[in-house]
Short mmCIF file of C-alpha atoms and ligand atoms in Angstrom, two decimals:
data_model
loop_
_atom_site.label_atom_id
_atom_site.label_comp_id
_atom_site.label_asym_id
_atom_site.label_seq_id
_atom_site.Cartn_x
_atom_site.Cartn_y
_atom_site.Cartn_z
CA MET A 1 -55.35 -75.80 190.79
CA THR A 2 -57.77 -75.78 187.88
CA LEU A 3 -61.27 -76.98 187.74
CA GLU A 4 -60.42 -79.82 185.47
CA THR A 5 -59.38 -81.75 188.51
CA HIS A 6 -62.93 -81.40 189.75
CA ALA A 7 -65.30 -81.80 186.96
CA ALA A 8 -66.66 -84.00 184.31
CA ALA A 9 -70.05 -82.78 183.18
CA ASP A 10 -71.60 -79.45 184.10
CA ALA A 11 -74.57 -80.61 186.04
CA ASP A 12 -73.05 -83.82 187.32
CA PRO A 13 -72.37 -84.08 191.01
CA GLN A 14 -68.62 -84.10 191.73
CA PRO A 15 -66.94 -87.00 193.47
CA ALA A 16 -67.33 -85.13 196.72
CA GLY A 17 -71.04 -84.74 195.98
CA ARG A 18 -70.74 -81.20 194.66
CA PHE A 19 -71.92 -79.78 191.40
CA ARG A 20 -69.51 -78.33 188.95
CA TYR A 21 -70.77 -74.79 189.37
CA GLU A 22 -70.14 -75.08 193.11
CA ALA A 23 -66.55 -76.14 192.48
CA LEU A 24 -66.16 -73.20 190.10
CA ALA A 25 -67.62 -70.84 192.72
CA ASP A 26 -65.20 -72.17 195.35
CA PHE A 27 -62.31 -71.69 192.98
CA ILE A 28 -63.22 -68.01 192.41
CA ALA A 29 -63.87 -67.49 196.14
CA GLY A 30 -60.35 -68.85 196.75
CA LEU A 31 -58.88 -66.26 194.38
CA VAL A 32 -60.74 -63.51 196.26
CA LYS A 33 -59.54 -64.81 199.63
CA ALA A 34 -55.94 -64.96 198.41
CA GLY A 35 -56.16 -61.36 197.21
CA THR A 36 -55.59 -62.37 193.57
CA LEU A 37 -58.95 -60.74 192.87
CA PRO A 38 -59.02 -57.75 195.24
CA ALA A 39 -62.20 -56.22 196.63
CA GLY A 40 -63.81 -53.87 194.15
CA SER A 41 -61.90 -55.30 191.18
CA ARG A 42 -63.64 -56.67 188.13
CA ALA A 43 -64.15 -60.43 188.10
CA PRO A 44 -63.32 -62.31 184.88
CA SER A 45 -66.24 -62.17 182.47
CA LEU A 46 -68.56 -65.17 182.24
CA ARG A 47 -67.23 -65.93 178.80
CA GLU A 48 -63.60 -65.78 179.97
CA ILE A 49 -64.26 -68.02 182.93
CA SER A 50 -66.20 -70.61 180.94
CA THR A 51 -63.47 -70.73 178.28
CA GLN A 52 -60.66 -70.94 180.83
CA HIS A 53 -62.35 -73.71 182.78
CA ARG A 54 -63.95 -75.47 179.85
CA THR A 55 -67.42 -75.25 181.29
CA SER A 56 -70.62 -74.13 179.66
CA LEU A 57 -71.71 -70.54 179.96
CA SER A 58 -74.69 -71.61 182.05
CA THR A 59 -72.37 -73.26 184.62
CA ALA A 60 -70.41 -70.03 184.86
CA VAL A 61 -73.67 -68.10 185.31
CA GLN A 62 -74.77 -70.49 188.08
CA ALA A 63 -71.38 -70.17 189.80
CA TYR A 64 -71.47 -66.38 189.70
CA ARG A 65 -75.05 -66.29 191.00
CA LEU A 66 -73.99 -68.49 193.89
CA LEU A 67 -71.09 -66.12 194.61
CA GLU A 68 -73.50 -63.19 194.47
CA ASP A 69 -75.74 -64.94 197.02
CA ARG A 70 -72.74 -65.51 199.24
CA GLY A 71 -71.80 -61.83 199.01
CA VAL A 72 -68.47 -62.57 197.28
CA LEU A 73 -69.36 -60.96 193.93
CA GLU A 74 -71.75 -58.22 192.97
CA ALA A 75 -73.35 -57.74 189.56
CA ARG A 76 -73.31 -54.27 188.03
CA PRO A 77 -75.71 -53.94 185.12
CA GLN A 78 -74.02 -53.49 181.73
CA SER A 79 -70.67 -53.73 183.40
CA GLY A 80 -70.27 -57.32 184.63
CA TYR A 81 -69.36 -58.85 187.95
CA TYR A 82 -67.15 -57.26 190.60
CA VAL A 83 -65.60 -58.55 193.78
CA ALA A 84 -67.78 -57.19 196.59
CA ARG A 85 -66.23 -54.52 198.71
CA ALA A 86 -65.26 -55.89 202.08
CA ALA A 87 -66.70 -54.09 205.07
CA ALA A 88 -64.37 -51.15 205.55
CA ALA A 89 -61.81 -51.78 208.21
CA LEU A 90 -61.11 -48.14 209.06
CA PRO A 91 -63.66 -45.66 210.40
CA LEU A 92 -64.75 -42.52 208.58
CA PRO A 93 -63.04 -39.22 209.42
CA ALA A 94 -64.63 -37.36 212.32
CA PRO A 95 -67.20 -34.63 211.57
CA THR A 96 -65.49 -31.26 211.26
CA ARG A 97 -66.19 -28.33 213.62
CA PRO A 98 -64.94 -25.04 212.22
CA PRO A 99 -66.10 -21.84 213.95
CA LEU A 100 -69.17 -20.41 212.22
CA ARG A 101 -67.64 -16.96 211.74
CA PRO A 102 -66.84 -15.11 208.52
CA ALA A 103 -63.06 -14.79 208.19
CA LYS A 104 -60.53 -13.64 205.64
CA VAL A 105 -59.41 -16.55 203.48
CA ALA A 106 -55.88 -17.57 204.34
CA VAL A 107 -54.32 -19.77 201.69
CA SER A 108 -51.48 -21.99 202.88
CA GLY A 109 -48.10 -21.40 201.26
CA LEU A 110 -48.00 -25.17 200.82
CA MET A 111 -50.60 -24.84 198.08
CA LEU A 112 -48.11 -23.38 195.61
CA GLN A 113 -45.54 -25.99 196.57
CA LEU A 114 -48.16 -28.65 196.00
CA LEU A 115 -49.08 -27.28 192.56
CA GLU A 116 -45.43 -27.04 191.57
CA ASN A 117 -44.63 -30.59 192.64
CA ALA A 118 -47.89 -32.29 191.67
CA SER A 119 -47.05 -32.51 187.97
CA ASN A 120 -43.38 -33.42 188.52
CA GLU A 121 -43.06 -36.92 187.12
CA ALA A 122 -40.25 -37.68 189.54
CA TYR A 123 -42.85 -38.07 192.32
CA VAL A 124 -45.49 -40.69 192.96
CA PRO A 125 -48.49 -38.53 191.97
CA LEU A 126 -50.85 -38.69 194.97
CA GLY A 127 -50.99 -34.88 195.19
CA CYS A 128 -53.35 -33.10 192.82
CA ALA A 129 -56.75 -34.39 191.76
CA ILE A 130 -55.75 -34.76 188.13
CA PRO A 131 -56.63 -37.92 186.22
CA SER A 132 -53.64 -39.31 184.36
CA PRO A 133 -53.56 -38.72 180.60
CA ARG A 134 -53.37 -42.51 180.18
CA ILE A 135 -56.76 -42.94 181.85
CA LEU A 136 -58.36 -40.00 180.04
CA ALA A 137 -56.99 -40.92 176.63
CA SER A 138 -59.66 -41.14 173.96
CA PRO A 139 -58.28 -41.87 170.49
CA LYS A 140 -61.69 -40.98 169.08
CA LEU A 141 -61.59 -37.49 170.60
CA ASP A 142 -58.04 -37.05 169.25
CA ARG A 143 -59.17 -38.05 165.79
CA ILE A 144 -62.17 -35.71 165.88
CA LEU A 145 -60.01 -32.80 167.04
CA ALA A 146 -57.43 -33.44 164.30
CA ARG A 147 -60.10 -33.72 161.61
CA THR A 148 -61.90 -30.61 162.82
CA ALA A 149 -58.64 -28.64 162.75
CA ARG A 150 -57.83 -29.94 159.26
CA THR A 151 -61.20 -29.34 157.70
CA LYS A 152 -62.51 -26.30 159.58
CA GLY A 153 -59.40 -24.84 161.23
CA ALA A 154 -59.48 -21.48 159.43
CA GLN A 155 -63.22 -21.03 159.84
CA LEU A 156 -63.08 -21.81 163.57
CA ASN A 157 -60.15 -19.50 164.22
CA ASN A 158 -62.52 -16.91 165.60
CA TYR A 159 -64.23 -15.74 168.79
CA SER A 160 -67.12 -17.93 169.82
CA PRO A 161 -70.51 -16.29 170.56
CA PRO A 162 -70.78 -14.98 174.17
CA ARG A 163 -72.56 -18.11 175.44
CA GLY A 164 -70.23 -20.43 173.53
CA GLU A 165 -70.74 -22.84 170.63
CA PRO A 166 -74.42 -23.77 170.17
CA ALA A 167 -73.63 -27.40 169.23
CA LEU A 168 -71.76 -27.96 172.49
CA ARG A 169 -74.48 -26.30 174.56
CA SER A 170 -77.07 -28.57 172.91
CA GLU A 171 -75.05 -31.68 173.77
CA ILE A 172 -74.60 -30.54 177.38
CA ALA A 173 -78.34 -29.86 177.65
CA ARG A 174 -79.11 -33.30 176.21
CA ARG A 175 -76.94 -35.02 178.80
CA ALA A 176 -78.34 -32.93 181.65
CA MET A 177 -81.85 -34.07 180.71
CA ARG A 178 -80.87 -37.61 181.69
CA PHE A 179 -80.41 -36.66 185.31
CA GLY A 180 -83.45 -34.49 185.52
CA GLN A 181 -81.99 -31.09 184.71
CA ALA A 182 -84.30 -29.45 182.18
CA LEU A 183 -82.12 -26.92 180.42
CA PRO A 184 -82.60 -24.91 177.25
CA PRO A 185 -79.21 -24.71 175.48
CA ASP A 186 -79.47 -20.91 175.73
CA GLY A 187 -79.48 -21.22 179.52
CA ILE A 188 -75.89 -22.49 179.38
CA ALA A 189 -72.72 -20.45 178.94
CA ILE A 190 -69.44 -22.20 178.10
CA THR A 191 -66.51 -21.22 180.31
CA CYS A 192 -62.78 -21.88 180.59
CA GLY A 193 -63.17 -24.81 182.99
CA CYS A 194 -65.20 -25.04 186.16
CA THR A 195 -62.81 -22.55 187.75
CA GLU A 196 -64.05 -19.77 185.52
CA ALA A 197 -67.65 -20.89 186.04
CA LEU A 198 -67.22 -20.61 189.84
CA ALA A 199 -65.57 -17.21 189.50
CA LEU A 200 -68.33 -15.89 187.21
CA ALA A 201 -71.01 -17.21 189.57
CA LEU A 202 -69.39 -15.48 192.55
CA ASP A 203 -68.96 -12.25 190.57
CA ALA A 204 -72.67 -12.33 189.70
CA VAL A 205 -73.95 -12.57 193.27
CA THR A 206 -71.32 -11.06 195.60
CA GLU A 207 -69.30 -7.88 196.18
CA PRO A 208 -65.78 -7.77 197.64
CA GLY A 209 -65.94 -8.09 201.41
CA ASP A 210 -69.04 -10.31 201.38
CA ALA A 211 -68.95 -13.64 203.17
CA VAL A 212 -69.62 -16.94 201.42
CA ALA A 213 -70.56 -20.20 203.13
CA ILE A 214 -68.37 -23.11 202.04
CA GLU A 215 -67.81 -26.71 203.07
CA SER A 216 -64.95 -27.39 205.44
CA PRO A 217 -62.69 -28.93 204.22
CA THR A 218 -63.10 -27.70 200.64
CA TYR A 219 -61.33 -27.70 197.29
CA PHE A 220 -58.36 -25.34 197.58
CA GLY A 221 -58.95 -23.77 194.15
CA LEU A 222 -62.22 -22.38 195.48
CA LEU A 223 -60.35 -20.77 198.36
CA GLN A 224 -58.10 -19.01 195.86
CA VAL A 225 -61.08 -17.82 193.83
CA LEU A 226 -62.65 -16.38 197.00
CA ARG A 227 -59.43 -14.78 198.16
CA MET A 228 -58.68 -13.10 194.85
CA ARG A 229 -62.14 -11.48 194.99
CA GLY A 230 -61.70 -10.18 198.51
CA LEU A 231 -64.48 -12.49 199.71
CA ARG A 232 -64.53 -13.88 203.22
CA ALA A 233 -65.48 -17.46 204.07
CA VAL A 234 -67.72 -19.07 206.64
CA GLU A 235 -66.52 -22.65 206.88
CA LEU A 236 -69.42 -25.05 207.46
CA PRO A 237 -69.06 -28.23 209.51
CA THR A 238 -69.30 -31.40 207.44
CA ASP A 239 -69.86 -35.06 208.05
CA ALA A 240 -67.88 -37.56 205.96
CA ALA A 241 -71.06 -39.51 205.14
CA THR A 242 -73.77 -36.86 204.83
CA GLY A 243 -71.94 -33.64 204.03
CA VAL A 244 -72.79 -30.19 205.29
CA VAL A 245 -74.45 -30.15 208.70
CA VAL A 246 -77.82 -28.60 207.86
CA ASP A 247 -78.41 -27.17 211.36
CA ALA A 248 -75.12 -25.28 211.15
CA LEU A 249 -76.12 -23.79 207.80
CA ARG A 250 -79.48 -22.82 209.36
CA ASP A 251 -77.65 -20.91 212.14
CA VAL A 252 -75.34 -19.16 209.72
CA LEU A 253 -78.24 -18.10 207.51
CA ALA A 254 -80.31 -16.98 210.48
CA ALA A 255 -77.44 -14.74 211.56
CA GLY A 256 -77.56 -13.09 208.12
CA ARG A 257 -73.85 -13.56 207.66
CA VAL A 258 -73.49 -14.81 204.08
CA ARG A 259 -74.32 -13.59 200.58
CA ALA A 260 -73.83 -16.92 198.79
CA CYS A 261 -73.16 -20.57 199.48
CA VAL A 262 -70.89 -22.86 197.44
CA LEU A 263 -71.41 -26.63 197.72
CA ALA A 264 -70.31 -29.73 195.81
CA SER A 265 -73.13 -31.45 193.94
CA SER A 266 -71.72 -34.88 194.82
CA PHE A 267 -68.51 -36.80 195.70
CA GLN A 268 -67.11 -33.72 197.36
CA ASN A 269 -63.42 -32.93 197.01
CA PRO A 270 -61.70 -33.76 199.36
CA MET A 271 -64.08 -35.62 201.75
CA GLY A 272 -66.00 -37.60 199.15
CA PHE A 273 -69.49 -37.19 200.62
CA THR A 274 -72.74 -36.81 198.69
CA MET A 275 -75.51 -35.15 200.64
CA PRO A 276 -78.64 -37.30 200.97
CA ARG A 277 -81.63 -36.06 199.01
CA ALA A 278 -83.58 -35.00 202.11
CA ASN A 279 -80.63 -32.85 203.27
CA ARG A 280 -80.29 -31.30 199.82
CA LEU A 281 -83.94 -30.37 199.83
CA ALA A 282 -83.57 -28.88 203.32
CA VAL A 283 -80.55 -26.85 202.15
CA LEU A 284 -82.45 -25.58 199.11
CA ARG A 285 -85.43 -24.56 201.25
CA LEU A 286 -83.25 -22.72 203.76
CA LEU A 287 -81.25 -20.88 201.11
CA ALA A 288 -84.41 -19.83 199.26
CA LYS A 289 -85.99 -18.61 202.50
CA HIS A 290 -82.98 -16.39 203.21
CA ARG A 291 -82.54 -15.40 199.55
CA VAL A 292 -78.99 -16.68 199.53
CA PRO A 293 -78.06 -18.19 196.14
CA LEU A 294 -76.45 -21.61 195.94
CA ILE A 295 -73.49 -22.13 193.62
CA GLU A 296 -72.99 -25.84 192.99
CA ASP A 297 -69.82 -27.46 191.67
CA ASP A 298 -70.54 -30.70 189.81
CA VAL A 299 -67.15 -31.60 188.32
CA TYR A 300 -67.24 -35.14 189.77
CA GLY A 301 -70.90 -36.11 189.20
CA ASP A 302 -70.16 -38.31 186.16
CA ILE A 303 -67.64 -40.41 188.11
CA HIS A 304 -70.19 -42.39 190.13
CA PHE A 305 -69.39 -45.96 191.18
CA GLY A 306 -73.01 -46.87 191.83
CA GLU A 307 -75.51 -47.23 189.05
CA GLU A 308 -77.17 -43.85 189.26
CA ARG A 309 -75.66 -40.46 188.70
CA PRO A 310 -76.54 -38.29 191.71
CA VAL A 311 -79.07 -35.59 190.94
CA PRO A 312 -77.53 -32.12 191.28
CA PHE A 313 -79.10 -29.46 193.52
CA SER A 314 -80.25 -27.45 190.51
CA ALA A 315 -82.43 -30.33 189.31
CA LEU A 316 -84.20 -30.35 192.69
CA ASP A 317 -84.44 -26.59 193.09
CA ARG A 318 -87.94 -25.22 192.61
CA HIS A 319 -86.87 -21.71 193.59
CA ASP A 320 -84.53 -20.90 190.67
CA ASN A 321 -81.91 -20.11 193.27
CA THR A 322 -79.03 -22.34 192.12
CA ILE A 323 -76.15 -21.57 189.79
CA TYR A 324 -74.75 -24.78 188.33
CA CYS A 325 -71.04 -25.14 187.42
CA GLY A 326 -69.48 -28.11 185.66
CA SER A 327 -66.62 -29.09 183.36
CA PHE A 328 -65.03 -31.92 181.41
CA SER A 329 -61.74 -31.56 183.29
CA LYS A 330 -62.05 -34.60 185.55
CA THR A 331 -63.53 -36.98 183.03
CA LEU A 332 -62.07 -36.19 179.63
CA ALA A 333 -59.97 -33.17 178.86
CA PRO A 334 -58.48 -30.92 181.57
CA GLY A 335 -56.23 -29.42 178.89
CA TYR A 336 -59.15 -28.27 176.74
CA ARG A 337 -60.27 -25.97 179.58
CA ILE A 338 -63.95 -26.37 178.86
CA GLY A 339 -66.58 -25.97 181.51
CA TRP A 340 -70.03 -24.44 181.70
CA ILE A 341 -72.30 -22.44 183.89
CA VAL A 342 -76.09 -22.42 184.16
CA PRO A 343 -76.67 -19.08 185.84
CA GLY A 344 -80.47 -18.80 185.62
CA ARG A 345 -81.55 -15.19 186.09
CA HIS A 346 -77.92 -14.06 186.40
CA MET A 347 -77.05 -14.79 182.76
CA ALA A 348 -76.58 -11.15 181.66
CA ARG A 349 -74.24 -10.42 184.56
CA VAL A 350 -72.31 -13.63 183.92
CA LEU A 351 -71.84 -12.81 180.24
CA GLU A 352 -70.55 -9.33 181.11
CA SER A 353 -68.05 -10.83 183.52
CA LYS A 354 -67.04 -13.50 181.03
CA PHE A 355 -66.35 -10.80 178.47
CA ALA A 356 -64.12 -9.01 180.93
CA SER A 357 -62.30 -12.12 182.15
CA THR A 358 -61.53 -14.26 179.09
CA LEU A 359 -63.78 -12.75 176.38
CA ALA A 360 -64.51 -16.13 174.85
CA THR A 361 -63.65 -19.81 175.21
CA PRO A 362 -61.50 -21.33 172.40
CA VAL A 363 -63.73 -22.54 169.57
CA LEU A 364 -61.89 -25.51 168.05
CA THR A 365 -61.99 -27.62 171.21
CA GLN A 366 -65.65 -26.75 171.79
CA VAL A 367 -66.63 -27.92 168.32
CA ALA A 368 -64.58 -31.13 168.60
CA LEU A 369 -66.06 -31.89 172.01
CA ALA A 370 -69.60 -31.38 170.72
CA GLU A 371 -69.00 -33.92 167.97
CA PHE A 372 -67.43 -36.35 170.42
CA LEU A 373 -70.42 -36.11 172.75
CA SER A 374 -72.87 -36.65 169.92
CA SER A 375 -70.97 -39.82 168.87
CA GLY A 376 -71.99 -41.67 172.05
CA GLU A 377 -68.37 -42.50 172.82
CA TYR A 378 -68.36 -40.44 176.03
CA ASP A 379 -70.60 -42.94 177.83
CA ARG A 380 -68.29 -45.84 176.98
CA HIS A 381 -65.35 -43.73 178.08
CA LEU A 382 -67.04 -42.90 181.39
CA ARG A 383 -67.82 -46.55 182.12
CA ARG A 384 -64.15 -47.44 181.77
CA LEU A 385 -63.07 -44.46 183.86
CA ARG A 386 -65.49 -45.30 186.69
CA ARG A 387 -64.27 -48.90 186.81
CA GLU A 388 -60.65 -47.82 186.95
CA PHE A 389 -61.16 -45.20 189.67
CA ALA A 390 -63.37 -47.47 191.80
CA ASP A 391 -60.73 -50.18 191.59
CA THR A 392 -57.90 -47.76 192.38
CA LEU A 393 -59.61 -46.27 195.46
CA GLU A 394 -60.44 -49.73 196.73
CA ARG A 395 -56.84 -50.88 196.43
CA MET A 396 -55.52 -47.67 197.95
CA SER A 397 -57.87 -48.07 200.92
CA ARG A 398 -56.67 -51.64 201.51
CA VAL A 399 -53.01 -50.56 201.54
CA ILE A 400 -53.78 -47.63 203.85
CA GLU A 401 -55.47 -50.07 206.24
CA GLN A 402 -52.32 -52.18 206.32
CA ALA A 403 -49.60 -49.53 206.21
CA PHE A 404 -50.90 -46.50 208.13
CA PRO A 405 -50.71 -46.18 211.92
CA PRO A 406 -53.53 -47.39 214.17
CA GLY A 407 -56.12 -44.65 214.62
CA THR A 408 -56.09 -43.65 210.94
CA LYS A 409 -59.50 -42.87 209.41
CA ILE A 410 -60.40 -42.71 205.72
CA SER A 411 -63.25 -41.46 203.59
CA ARG A 412 -65.35 -43.85 201.50
CA PRO A 413 -66.43 -41.92 198.42
CA ALA A 414 -68.98 -43.52 196.11
CA GLY A 415 -67.47 -41.64 193.19
CA ASN A 416 -64.55 -39.31 192.37
CA PHE A 417 -60.93 -40.44 192.73
CA VAL A 418 -59.58 -38.95 195.96
CA LEU A 419 -59.37 -40.19 199.55
CA TRP A 420 -59.37 -38.00 202.65
CA VAL A 421 -57.20 -39.48 205.37
CA GLU A 422 -57.31 -38.37 209.00
CA LEU A 423 -54.22 -39.34 210.96
CA PRO A 424 -53.92 -39.65 214.71
CA ARG A 425 -52.63 -36.49 216.34
CA PRO A 426 -49.92 -35.24 216.74
CA VAL A 427 -49.02 -36.23 213.16
CA ASP A 428 -48.60 -32.99 211.20
CA THR A 429 -48.92 -33.48 207.46
CA ARG A 430 -47.19 -30.11 206.82
CA ALA A 431 -43.96 -31.65 208.11
CA LEU A 432 -44.76 -34.95 206.42
CA PHE A 433 -45.12 -33.17 203.07
CA GLY A 434 -41.41 -32.22 202.87
CA GLN A 435 -40.31 -35.62 204.17
CA ALA A 436 -42.50 -37.39 201.61
CA LEU A 437 -41.09 -35.34 198.73
CA LYS A 438 -37.62 -36.45 199.79
CA LYS A 439 -38.86 -40.03 199.50
CA GLY A 440 -40.27 -39.27 196.05
CA VAL A 441 -43.96 -39.07 197.01
CA CYS A 442 -46.31 -36.10 196.57
CA PHE A 443 -49.61 -35.79 198.44
CA ALA A 444 -51.88 -32.90 199.41
CA PRO A 445 -51.48 -31.77 203.04
CA GLY A 446 -54.76 -31.12 204.88
CA VAL A 447 -54.21 -27.41 205.59
CA VAL A 448 -54.58 -26.43 201.93
CA PHE A 449 -58.26 -27.41 202.15
CA SER A 450 -59.12 -24.91 204.87
CA ALA A 451 -59.55 -21.14 204.84
CA SER A 452 -58.25 -21.03 208.41
CA GLY A 453 -55.32 -23.46 208.54
CA ARG A 454 -57.28 -26.43 209.87
CA TYR A 455 -56.69 -30.14 209.14
CA ALA A 456 -52.94 -30.27 209.79
CA HIS A 457 -53.46 -33.92 210.82
CA CYS A 458 -55.15 -34.82 207.53
CA MET A 459 -54.11 -35.46 203.96
CA ARG A 460 -55.79 -36.00 200.63
CA LEU A 461 -54.52 -38.77 198.39
CA SER A 462 -55.39 -38.78 194.70
CA GLY A 463 -56.04 -41.99 192.81
CA GLY A 464 -56.11 -40.09 189.51
CA HIS A 465 -53.02 -41.92 188.33
CA GLY A 466 -54.67 -45.33 188.56
CA TRP A 467 -53.17 -48.30 190.36
CA ASP A 468 -49.62 -49.56 189.93
CA ALA A 469 -46.70 -50.81 192.01
CA GLY A 470 -45.34 -47.26 192.35
CA VAL A 471 -48.58 -46.04 193.95
CA GLU A 472 -48.54 -48.94 196.39
CA LYS A 473 -44.91 -48.22 197.28
CA GLY A 474 -45.68 -44.52 197.70
CA LEU A 475 -48.59 -45.26 200.05
CA ARG A 476 -46.47 -47.61 202.13
CA ALA A 477 -43.75 -44.93 202.36
CA LEU A 478 -46.34 -42.41 203.59
CA GLY A 479 -47.63 -44.92 206.13
CA ALA A 480 -44.10 -45.49 207.42
CA LEU A 481 -43.47 -41.72 207.73
CA ALA A 482 -46.74 -41.23 209.63
CA THR A 483 -45.95 -44.14 211.94
CA ARG A 484 -42.50 -42.72 212.62
CA ALA A 485 -43.97 -39.28 213.33
CA LEU A 486 -46.01 -40.81 216.15
CA ARG A 487 -43.04 -42.36 217.92
C1 LIG B 501 -64.11 -29.49 193.17
C2 LIG B 501 -63.37 -28.92 191.99
N1 LIG B 501 -63.91 -27.91 191.31
C3 LIG B 501 -63.27 -27.37 190.26
C4 LIG B 501 -62.05 -27.83 189.85
C5 LIG B 501 -61.38 -27.18 188.70
O1 LIG B 501 -62.00 -27.57 187.51
P1 LIG B 501 -61.50 -27.04 186.08
O2 LIG B 501 -60.19 -27.72 185.78
O3 LIG B 501 -62.58 -27.44 185.16
O4 LIG B 501 -61.34 -25.57 186.16
C6 LIG B 501 -61.45 -28.89 190.54
C7 LIG B 501 -60.11 -29.38 190.16
O5 LIG B 501 -59.42 -30.01 190.92
C8 LIG B 501 -62.13 -29.45 191.63
O6 LIG B 501 -61.62 -30.47 192.32
#
């Protein structure tokens, strides 16, 4: 069906007494209902729709406004119209309840298996939280890197200054200003990814044997960083919507059990939560009161699906008690290994540790990245990335709703590109992991996200690859395996 069957002149009532824009709106609503335009996906642009249906632009605008009023489409400034997300059919994962005791960090043997298999192209890549090179590709960055190597290669074949390249630090400071982080470029030190930033932060404020409060579940790389330093972990209970349970942190701090606390700034990996502002402020107050520094990990902050980038803890912290860690690994260039740390009063200690760990961060990539950031291209790149990840997670959620067993729960992140899935017990995702590999699918089993072997009934699924038929097939295969495990 096309609209031509309906319409003569834009504002003329149709034979059935309807205006043309109403017929156009019904046509689009039909596409949404049929699944041709899935929830969360981008609707055709106004120009496309008016050309395709030979209507004026103002008719298309009227139709889209009507669909907005009906809750079928939603407008996102500077980005166009999107199909509104349907009310989620599956509940959020249950709040977690780890014991509030410091314990040695046990890292599951499955973690190495996961890392080995995650980059194997033979598998559907739902395992590691790595964006696909296709999605990250920026021809402009490639060109800048090539030109920088050609014109300044010899000159840049050197150690960078201890804090890293000044031009890159200036660009990072300029961006941070936008979300309320007032940073002098000299307050930033460039690191080899966020991993090194986290390690340097921990080295600055802890000694081996100390306990560190962390979210439970948490990113498994952090568990390794803790373990390799002989640090113990206190796993904090979390809620899939609001993050760390503030009362639990209060108890842990009151017991004087921890020397530092590591939290995600937003879109936590793996649960996806962003702590509400009031909870962040409460956390900052508590930590300052007990003189326990906060180390925040903000690798996902730029991948926000809503309009506003969440404000990191450090931008809210009046006590100078937060060490900020970030990187470009999830948004642009994991292979460049460029991150940064804002260590506040711990800068000297951090620079000493940096010297001892990697001495300096490679210069060529820092200089190229600085030029790329100053070109303005990064913002365009991020807009595309956010659209693609929002769309992918939406589609993945819909398939999980259809293909996973009754009782399944999933996270609803407002940014990032991973989903946390809680399966009905007694499904054990450790067993499912091997079975899934045999079916050609890799995912991250829940236990790798806990310092104490929890979450065997959970899994994390990465949408970093983007959406395609292979991902859909892989998800359906996982759903079938989980359903079988329950029989
Ligand atoms: C929460 C979190 N922090 C840090 C990292 C590692 O970042 P980088 O590659 O910059 O070292 C990851 C990678 O998965 C992550 O998910």
